[in-house]
Short mmCIF file of N, CA and C and ligand atoms in Angstrom, two decimals:
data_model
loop_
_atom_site.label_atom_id
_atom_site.label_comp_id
_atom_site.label_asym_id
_atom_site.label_seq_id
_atom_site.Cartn_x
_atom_site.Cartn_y
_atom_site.Cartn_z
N UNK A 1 -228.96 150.91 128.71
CA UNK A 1 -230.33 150.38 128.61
C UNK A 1 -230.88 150.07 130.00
N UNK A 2 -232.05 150.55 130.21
CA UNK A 2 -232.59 150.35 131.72
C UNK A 2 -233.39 148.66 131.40
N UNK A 3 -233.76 148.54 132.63
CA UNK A 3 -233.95 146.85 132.72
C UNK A 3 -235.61 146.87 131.82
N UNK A 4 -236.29 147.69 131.78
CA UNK A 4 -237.11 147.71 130.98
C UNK A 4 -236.82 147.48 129.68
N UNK A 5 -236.40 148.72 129.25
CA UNK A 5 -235.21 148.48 127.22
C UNK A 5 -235.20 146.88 127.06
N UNK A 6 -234.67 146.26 128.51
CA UNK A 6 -234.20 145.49 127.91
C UNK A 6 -234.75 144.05 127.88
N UNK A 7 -236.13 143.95 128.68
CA UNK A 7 -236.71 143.32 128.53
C UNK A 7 -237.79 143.23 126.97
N UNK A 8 -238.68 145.00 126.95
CA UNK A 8 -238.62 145.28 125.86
C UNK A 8 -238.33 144.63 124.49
N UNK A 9 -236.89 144.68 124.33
CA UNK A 9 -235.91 144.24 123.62
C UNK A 9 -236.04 142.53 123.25
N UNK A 10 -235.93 141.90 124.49
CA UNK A 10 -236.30 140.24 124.64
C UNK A 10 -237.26 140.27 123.62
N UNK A 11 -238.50 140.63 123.97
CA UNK A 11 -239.49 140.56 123.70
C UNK A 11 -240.35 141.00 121.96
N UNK A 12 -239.03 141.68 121.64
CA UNK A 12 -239.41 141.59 120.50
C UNK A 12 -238.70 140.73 119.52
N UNK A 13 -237.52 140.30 120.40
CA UNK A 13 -237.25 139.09 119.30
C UNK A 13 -237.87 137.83 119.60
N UNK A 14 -238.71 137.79 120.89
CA UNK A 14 -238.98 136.70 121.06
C UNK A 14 -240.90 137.01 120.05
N UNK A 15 -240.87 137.48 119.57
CA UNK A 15 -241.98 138.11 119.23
C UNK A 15 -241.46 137.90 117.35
N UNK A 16 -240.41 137.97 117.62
CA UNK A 16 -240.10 138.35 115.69
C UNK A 16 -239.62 136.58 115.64
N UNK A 17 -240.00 135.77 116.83
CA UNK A 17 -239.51 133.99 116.51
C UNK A 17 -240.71 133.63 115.86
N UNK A 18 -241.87 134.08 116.03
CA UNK A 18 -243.28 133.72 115.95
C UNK A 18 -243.80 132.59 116.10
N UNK A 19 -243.07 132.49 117.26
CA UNK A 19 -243.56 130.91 117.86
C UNK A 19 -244.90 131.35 118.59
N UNK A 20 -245.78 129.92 118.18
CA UNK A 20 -247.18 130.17 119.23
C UNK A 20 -247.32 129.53 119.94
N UNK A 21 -247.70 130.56 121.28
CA UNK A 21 -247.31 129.95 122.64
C UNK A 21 -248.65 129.01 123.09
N UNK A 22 -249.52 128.95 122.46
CA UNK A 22 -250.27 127.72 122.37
C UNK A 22 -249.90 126.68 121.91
N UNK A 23 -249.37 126.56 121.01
CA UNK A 23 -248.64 125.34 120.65
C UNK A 23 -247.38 125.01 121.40
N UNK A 24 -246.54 125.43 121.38
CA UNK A 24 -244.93 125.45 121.84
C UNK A 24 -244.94 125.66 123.30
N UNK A 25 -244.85 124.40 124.12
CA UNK A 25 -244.44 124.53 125.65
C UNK A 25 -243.23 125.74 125.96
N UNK A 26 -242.09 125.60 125.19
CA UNK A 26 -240.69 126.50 125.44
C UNK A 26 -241.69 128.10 125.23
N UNK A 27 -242.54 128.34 124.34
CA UNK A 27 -242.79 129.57 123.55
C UNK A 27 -243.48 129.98 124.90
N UNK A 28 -244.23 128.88 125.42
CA UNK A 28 -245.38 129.67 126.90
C UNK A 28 -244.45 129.79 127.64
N UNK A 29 -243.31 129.17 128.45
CA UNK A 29 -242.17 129.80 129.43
C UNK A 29 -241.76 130.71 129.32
N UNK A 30 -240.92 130.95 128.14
CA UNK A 30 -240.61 132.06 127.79
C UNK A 30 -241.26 133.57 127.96
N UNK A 31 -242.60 133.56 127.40
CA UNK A 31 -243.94 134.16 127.12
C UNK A 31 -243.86 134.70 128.92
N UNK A 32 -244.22 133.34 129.88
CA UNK A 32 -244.19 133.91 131.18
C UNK A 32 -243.03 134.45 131.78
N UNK A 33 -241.73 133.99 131.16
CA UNK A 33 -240.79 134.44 132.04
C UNK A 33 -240.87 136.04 131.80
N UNK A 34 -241.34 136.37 130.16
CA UNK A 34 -241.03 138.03 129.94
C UNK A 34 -241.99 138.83 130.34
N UNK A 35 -243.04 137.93 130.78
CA UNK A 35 -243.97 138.72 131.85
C UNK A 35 -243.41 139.04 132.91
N UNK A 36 -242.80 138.21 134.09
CA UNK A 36 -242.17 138.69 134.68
C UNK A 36 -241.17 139.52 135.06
N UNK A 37 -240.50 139.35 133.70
CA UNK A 37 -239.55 140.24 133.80
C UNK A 37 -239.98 141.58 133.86
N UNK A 38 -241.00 141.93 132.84
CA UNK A 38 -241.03 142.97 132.18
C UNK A 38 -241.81 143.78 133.76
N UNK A 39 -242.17 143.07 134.47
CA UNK A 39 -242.85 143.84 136.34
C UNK A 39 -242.05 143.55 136.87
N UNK A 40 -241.15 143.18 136.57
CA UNK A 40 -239.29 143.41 137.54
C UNK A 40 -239.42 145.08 137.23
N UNK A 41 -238.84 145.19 135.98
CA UNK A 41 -238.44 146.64 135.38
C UNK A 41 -239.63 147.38 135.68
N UNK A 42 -240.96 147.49 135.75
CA UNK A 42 -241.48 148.13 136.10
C UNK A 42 -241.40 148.43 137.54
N UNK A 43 -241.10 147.59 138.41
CA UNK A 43 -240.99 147.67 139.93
C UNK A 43 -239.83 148.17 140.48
N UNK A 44 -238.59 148.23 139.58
CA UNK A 44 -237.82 148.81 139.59
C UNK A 44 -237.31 150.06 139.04
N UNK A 45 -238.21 150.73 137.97
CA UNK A 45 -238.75 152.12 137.58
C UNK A 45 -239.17 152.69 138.48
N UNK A 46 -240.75 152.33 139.39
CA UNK A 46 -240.84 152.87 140.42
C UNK A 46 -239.77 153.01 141.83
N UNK A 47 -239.29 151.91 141.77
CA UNK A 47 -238.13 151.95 143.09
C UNK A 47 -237.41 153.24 142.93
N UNK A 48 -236.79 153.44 141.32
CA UNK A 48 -235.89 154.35 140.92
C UNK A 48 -236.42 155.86 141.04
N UNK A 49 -237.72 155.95 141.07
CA UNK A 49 -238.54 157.16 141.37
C UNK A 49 -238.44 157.65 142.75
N UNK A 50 -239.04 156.42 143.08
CA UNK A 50 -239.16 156.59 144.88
C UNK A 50 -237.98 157.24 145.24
N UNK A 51 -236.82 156.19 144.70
CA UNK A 51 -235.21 156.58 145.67
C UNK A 51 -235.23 158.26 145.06
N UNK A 52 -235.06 158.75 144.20
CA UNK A 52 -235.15 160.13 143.37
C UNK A 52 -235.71 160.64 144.50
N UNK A 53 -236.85 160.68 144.53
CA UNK A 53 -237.93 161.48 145.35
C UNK A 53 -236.98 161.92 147.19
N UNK A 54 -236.91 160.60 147.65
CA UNK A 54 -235.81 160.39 148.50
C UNK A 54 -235.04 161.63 148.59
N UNK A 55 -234.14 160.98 147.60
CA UNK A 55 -233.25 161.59 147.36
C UNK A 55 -232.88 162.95 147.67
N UNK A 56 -233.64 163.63 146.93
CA UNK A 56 -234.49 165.52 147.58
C UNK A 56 -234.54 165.56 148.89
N UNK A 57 -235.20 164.53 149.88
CA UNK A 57 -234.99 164.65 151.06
C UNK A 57 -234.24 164.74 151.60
N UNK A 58 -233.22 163.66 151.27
CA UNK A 58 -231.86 163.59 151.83
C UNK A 58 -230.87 164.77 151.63
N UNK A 59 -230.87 165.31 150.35
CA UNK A 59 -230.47 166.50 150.17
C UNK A 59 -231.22 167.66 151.40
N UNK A 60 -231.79 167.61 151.50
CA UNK A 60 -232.49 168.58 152.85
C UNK A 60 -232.68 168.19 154.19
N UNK A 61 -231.92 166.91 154.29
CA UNK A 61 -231.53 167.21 155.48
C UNK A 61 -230.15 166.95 155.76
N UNK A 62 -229.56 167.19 155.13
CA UNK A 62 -227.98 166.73 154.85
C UNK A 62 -227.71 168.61 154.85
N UNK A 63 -228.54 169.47 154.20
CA UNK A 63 -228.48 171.10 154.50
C UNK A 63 -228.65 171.31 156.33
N UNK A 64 -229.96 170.71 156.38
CA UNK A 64 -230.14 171.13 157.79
C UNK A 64 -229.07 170.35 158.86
N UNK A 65 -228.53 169.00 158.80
CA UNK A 65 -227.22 169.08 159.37
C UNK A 65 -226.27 169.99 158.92
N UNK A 66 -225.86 170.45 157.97
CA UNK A 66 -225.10 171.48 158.17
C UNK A 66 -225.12 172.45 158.67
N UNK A 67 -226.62 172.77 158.66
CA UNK A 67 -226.92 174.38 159.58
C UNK A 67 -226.32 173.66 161.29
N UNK A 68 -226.96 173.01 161.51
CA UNK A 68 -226.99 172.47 162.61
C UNK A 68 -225.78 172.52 163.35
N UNK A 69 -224.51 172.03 162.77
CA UNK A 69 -223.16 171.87 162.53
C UNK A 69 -222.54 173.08 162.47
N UNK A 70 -222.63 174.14 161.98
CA UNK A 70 -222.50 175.31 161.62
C UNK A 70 -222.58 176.16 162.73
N UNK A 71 -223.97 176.03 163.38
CA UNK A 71 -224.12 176.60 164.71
C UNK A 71 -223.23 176.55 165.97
N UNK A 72 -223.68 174.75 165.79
CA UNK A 72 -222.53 174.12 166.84
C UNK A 72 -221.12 174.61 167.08
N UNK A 73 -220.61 174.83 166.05
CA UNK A 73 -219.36 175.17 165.90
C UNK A 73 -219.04 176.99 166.26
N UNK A 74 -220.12 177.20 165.98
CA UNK A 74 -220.43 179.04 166.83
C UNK A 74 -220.58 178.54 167.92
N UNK A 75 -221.42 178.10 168.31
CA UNK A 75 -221.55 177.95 169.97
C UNK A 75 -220.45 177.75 171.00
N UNK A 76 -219.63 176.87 170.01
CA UNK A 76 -218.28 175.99 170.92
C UNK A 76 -217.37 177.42 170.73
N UNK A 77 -217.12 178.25 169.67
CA UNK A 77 -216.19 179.31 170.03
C UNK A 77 -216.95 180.06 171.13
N UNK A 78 -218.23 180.40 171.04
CA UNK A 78 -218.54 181.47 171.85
C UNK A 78 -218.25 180.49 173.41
N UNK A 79 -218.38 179.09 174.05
CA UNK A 79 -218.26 178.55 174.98
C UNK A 79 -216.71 179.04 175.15
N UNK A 80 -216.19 178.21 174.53
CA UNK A 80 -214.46 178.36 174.92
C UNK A 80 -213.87 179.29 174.76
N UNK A 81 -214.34 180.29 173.92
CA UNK A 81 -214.03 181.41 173.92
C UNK A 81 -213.00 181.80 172.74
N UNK A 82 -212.78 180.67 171.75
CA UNK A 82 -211.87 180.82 170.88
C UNK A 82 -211.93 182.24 169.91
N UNK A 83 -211.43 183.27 170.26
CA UNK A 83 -211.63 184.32 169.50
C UNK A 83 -210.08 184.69 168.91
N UNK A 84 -210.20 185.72 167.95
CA UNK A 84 -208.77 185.89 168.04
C UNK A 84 -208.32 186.86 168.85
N UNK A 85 -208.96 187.84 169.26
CA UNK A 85 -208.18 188.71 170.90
C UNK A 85 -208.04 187.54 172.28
N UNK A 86 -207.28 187.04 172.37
CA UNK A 86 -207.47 186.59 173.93
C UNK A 86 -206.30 187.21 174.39
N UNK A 87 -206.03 188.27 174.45
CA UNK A 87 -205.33 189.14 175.42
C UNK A 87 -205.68 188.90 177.02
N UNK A 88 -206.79 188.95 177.39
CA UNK A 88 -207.33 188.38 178.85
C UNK A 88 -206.90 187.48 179.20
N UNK A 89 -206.65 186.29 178.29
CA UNK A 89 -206.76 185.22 178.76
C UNK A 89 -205.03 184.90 179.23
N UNK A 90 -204.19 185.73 178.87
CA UNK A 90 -202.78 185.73 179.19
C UNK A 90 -202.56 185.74 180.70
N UNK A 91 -203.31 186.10 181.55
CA UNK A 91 -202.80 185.98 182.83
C UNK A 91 -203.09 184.13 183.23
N UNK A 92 -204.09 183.28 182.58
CA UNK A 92 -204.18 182.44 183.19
C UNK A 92 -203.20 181.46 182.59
N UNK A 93 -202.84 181.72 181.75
CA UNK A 93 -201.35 180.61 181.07
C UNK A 93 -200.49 180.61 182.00
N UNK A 94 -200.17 179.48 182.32
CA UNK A 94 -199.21 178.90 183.63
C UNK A 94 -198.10 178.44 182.63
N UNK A 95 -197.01 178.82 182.71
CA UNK A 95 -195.52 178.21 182.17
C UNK A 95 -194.65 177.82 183.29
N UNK A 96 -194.05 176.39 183.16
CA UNK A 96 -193.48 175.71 183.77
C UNK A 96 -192.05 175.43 183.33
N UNK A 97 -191.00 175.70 184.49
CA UNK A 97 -189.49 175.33 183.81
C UNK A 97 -189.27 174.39 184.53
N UNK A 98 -188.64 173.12 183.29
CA UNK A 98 -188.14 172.39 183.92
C UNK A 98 -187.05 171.73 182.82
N UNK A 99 -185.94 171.00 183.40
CA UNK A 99 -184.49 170.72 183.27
C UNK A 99 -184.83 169.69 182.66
N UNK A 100 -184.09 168.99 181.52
CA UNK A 100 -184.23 168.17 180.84
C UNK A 100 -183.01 167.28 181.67
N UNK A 101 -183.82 165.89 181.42
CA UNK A 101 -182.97 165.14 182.79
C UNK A 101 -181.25 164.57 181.72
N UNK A 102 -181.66 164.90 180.44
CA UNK A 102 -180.45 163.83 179.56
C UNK A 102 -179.31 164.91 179.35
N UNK A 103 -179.38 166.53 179.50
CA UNK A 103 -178.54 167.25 178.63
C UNK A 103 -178.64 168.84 179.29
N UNK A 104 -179.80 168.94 180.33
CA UNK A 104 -179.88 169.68 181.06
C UNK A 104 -180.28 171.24 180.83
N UNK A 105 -180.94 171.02 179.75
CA UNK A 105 -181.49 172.42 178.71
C UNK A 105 -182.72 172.91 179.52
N UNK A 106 -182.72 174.15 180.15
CA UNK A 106 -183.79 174.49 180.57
C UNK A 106 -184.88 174.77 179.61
N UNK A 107 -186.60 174.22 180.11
CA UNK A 107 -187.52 174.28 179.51
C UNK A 107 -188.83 175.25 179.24
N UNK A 108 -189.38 175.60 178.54
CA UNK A 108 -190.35 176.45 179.06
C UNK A 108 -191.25 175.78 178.54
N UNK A 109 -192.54 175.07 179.54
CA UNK A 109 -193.36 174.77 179.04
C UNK A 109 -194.80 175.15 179.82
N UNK A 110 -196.07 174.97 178.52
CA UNK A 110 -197.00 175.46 179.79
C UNK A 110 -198.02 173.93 180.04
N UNK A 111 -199.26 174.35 180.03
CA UNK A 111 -200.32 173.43 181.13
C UNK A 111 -200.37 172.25 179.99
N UNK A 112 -200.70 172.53 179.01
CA UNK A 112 -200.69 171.73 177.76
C UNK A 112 -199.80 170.70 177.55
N UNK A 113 -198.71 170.98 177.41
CA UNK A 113 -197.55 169.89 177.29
C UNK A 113 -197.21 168.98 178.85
N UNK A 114 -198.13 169.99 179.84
CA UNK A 114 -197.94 169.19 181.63
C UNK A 114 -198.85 168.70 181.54
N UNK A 115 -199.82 168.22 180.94
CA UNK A 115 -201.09 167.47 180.90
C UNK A 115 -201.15 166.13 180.15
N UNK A 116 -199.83 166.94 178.79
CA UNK A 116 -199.67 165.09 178.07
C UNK A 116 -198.83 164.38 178.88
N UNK A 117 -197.81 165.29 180.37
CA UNK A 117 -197.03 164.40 180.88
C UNK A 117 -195.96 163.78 180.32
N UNK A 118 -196.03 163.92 179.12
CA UNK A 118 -194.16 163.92 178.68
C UNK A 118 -193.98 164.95 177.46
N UNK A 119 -192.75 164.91 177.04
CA UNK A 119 -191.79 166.27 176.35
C UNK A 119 -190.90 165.88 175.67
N UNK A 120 -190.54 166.39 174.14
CA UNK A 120 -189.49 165.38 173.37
C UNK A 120 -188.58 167.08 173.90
N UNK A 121 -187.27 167.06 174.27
CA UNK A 121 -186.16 167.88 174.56
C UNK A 121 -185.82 168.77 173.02
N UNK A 122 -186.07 169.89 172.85
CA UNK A 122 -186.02 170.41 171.78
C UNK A 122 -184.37 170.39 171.65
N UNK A 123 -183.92 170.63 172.79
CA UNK A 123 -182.04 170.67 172.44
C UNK A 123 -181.71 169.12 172.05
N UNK A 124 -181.35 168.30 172.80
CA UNK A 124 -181.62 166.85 172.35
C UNK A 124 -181.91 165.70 172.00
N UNK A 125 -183.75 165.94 172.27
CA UNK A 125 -184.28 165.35 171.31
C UNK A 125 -184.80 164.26 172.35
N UNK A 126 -184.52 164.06 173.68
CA UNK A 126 -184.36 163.05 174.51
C UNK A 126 -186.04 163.38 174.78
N UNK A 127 -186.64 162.30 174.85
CA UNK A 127 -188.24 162.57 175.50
C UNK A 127 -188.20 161.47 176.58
N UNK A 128 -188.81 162.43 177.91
CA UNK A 128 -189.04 162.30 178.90
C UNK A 128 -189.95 162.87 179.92
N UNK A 129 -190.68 162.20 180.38
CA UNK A 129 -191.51 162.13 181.43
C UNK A 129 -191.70 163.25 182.50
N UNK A 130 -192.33 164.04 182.67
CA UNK A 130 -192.78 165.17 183.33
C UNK A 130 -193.75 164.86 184.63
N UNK A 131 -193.21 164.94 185.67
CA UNK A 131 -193.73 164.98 187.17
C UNK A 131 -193.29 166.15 188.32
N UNK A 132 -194.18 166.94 188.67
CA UNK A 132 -194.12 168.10 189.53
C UNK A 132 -194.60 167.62 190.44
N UNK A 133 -194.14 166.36 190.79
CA UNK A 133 -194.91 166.20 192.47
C UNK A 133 -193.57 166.49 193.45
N UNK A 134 -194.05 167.22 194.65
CA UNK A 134 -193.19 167.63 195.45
C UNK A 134 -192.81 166.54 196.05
N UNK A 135 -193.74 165.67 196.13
CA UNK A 135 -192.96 164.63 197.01
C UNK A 135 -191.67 163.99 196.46
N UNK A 136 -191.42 164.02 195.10
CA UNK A 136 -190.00 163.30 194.32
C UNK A 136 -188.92 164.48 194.34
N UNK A 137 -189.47 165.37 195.17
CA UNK A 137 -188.00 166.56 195.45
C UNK A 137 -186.75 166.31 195.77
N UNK A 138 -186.26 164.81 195.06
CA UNK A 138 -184.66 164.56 195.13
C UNK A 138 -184.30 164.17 196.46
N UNK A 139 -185.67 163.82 197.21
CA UNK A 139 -185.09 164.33 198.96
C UNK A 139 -184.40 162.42 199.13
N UNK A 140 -184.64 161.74 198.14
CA UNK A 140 -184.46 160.63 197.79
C UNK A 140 -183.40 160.04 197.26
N UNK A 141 -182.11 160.87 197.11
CA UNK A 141 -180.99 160.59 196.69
C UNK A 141 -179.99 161.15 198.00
N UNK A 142 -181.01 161.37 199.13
CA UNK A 142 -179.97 162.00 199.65
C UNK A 142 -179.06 160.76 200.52
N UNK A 143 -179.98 159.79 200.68
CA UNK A 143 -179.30 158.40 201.53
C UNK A 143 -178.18 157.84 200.88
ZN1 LIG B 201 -182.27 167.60 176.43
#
């Protein structure tokens, strides 16, 4: 039942009491309260229209973000280049070996895993810290 029904509804039992609201103080409150009510439910019929109406809009532009989105997401492959041939792009992959300091498993890693700066040891599992600075070239154990 929408809030109308159900004011409606009030109203006809307050209607089948046959109290007269000239006489009966309670019968005129009443009388006004279901006036009010009853332009609640109407004000809220229209609200319920309006939002509807809305609604359609929102549906259209909730499409046009998707176009929007859609594009974007073309654009960013065509930027980065995410295609599935990147045959070209094989010369610029840099792979890096380096010795796992716990177990001594040589590594192959490339720019990606040197960028998060550390490495869980696929042989033992040991994760550790990745630094290619020449300056820590061991020259530091020699004292
Ligand atoms: Zn290891």
């Amino acid at each position: 039942m929408t809030i109308t029904e159900k004011v409606a509804y009030i109203q006809g039992l307050f209607d089948g009491m046959g109290l007269d609201k000239s006489k009966e103080p309670q019968a005129k409150v009443l009388s006004e309260v279901l006036d009010v009510l009853r332009e609640i439910g109407d004000e809220i019929d229209m609200l319920d229209a309006t939002l509807d109406e809305h609604g359609k809009e929102f549906d259209g532009v909730e499409d046009a973000i998707n176009d929007l989105t859609e594009g974007l997401t073309e654009l960013e492959d065509e930027v980065y280049g995410v295609d599935d041939d990147d045959d070209e792009d094989d010369d610029d992959d840099d792979f890096f070996q380096v010795e796992c300091p716990n177990c001594g498993e040589e590594l192959t890693i490339d720019e990606d895993v040197l960028e998060a700066g550390s490495i869980d040891c696929p042989k033992c599992g040991q994760k550790f810290a990745l630094s290619f600075d020449e300056d820590e070239d061991e020259e530091d154990g020699d004292d």
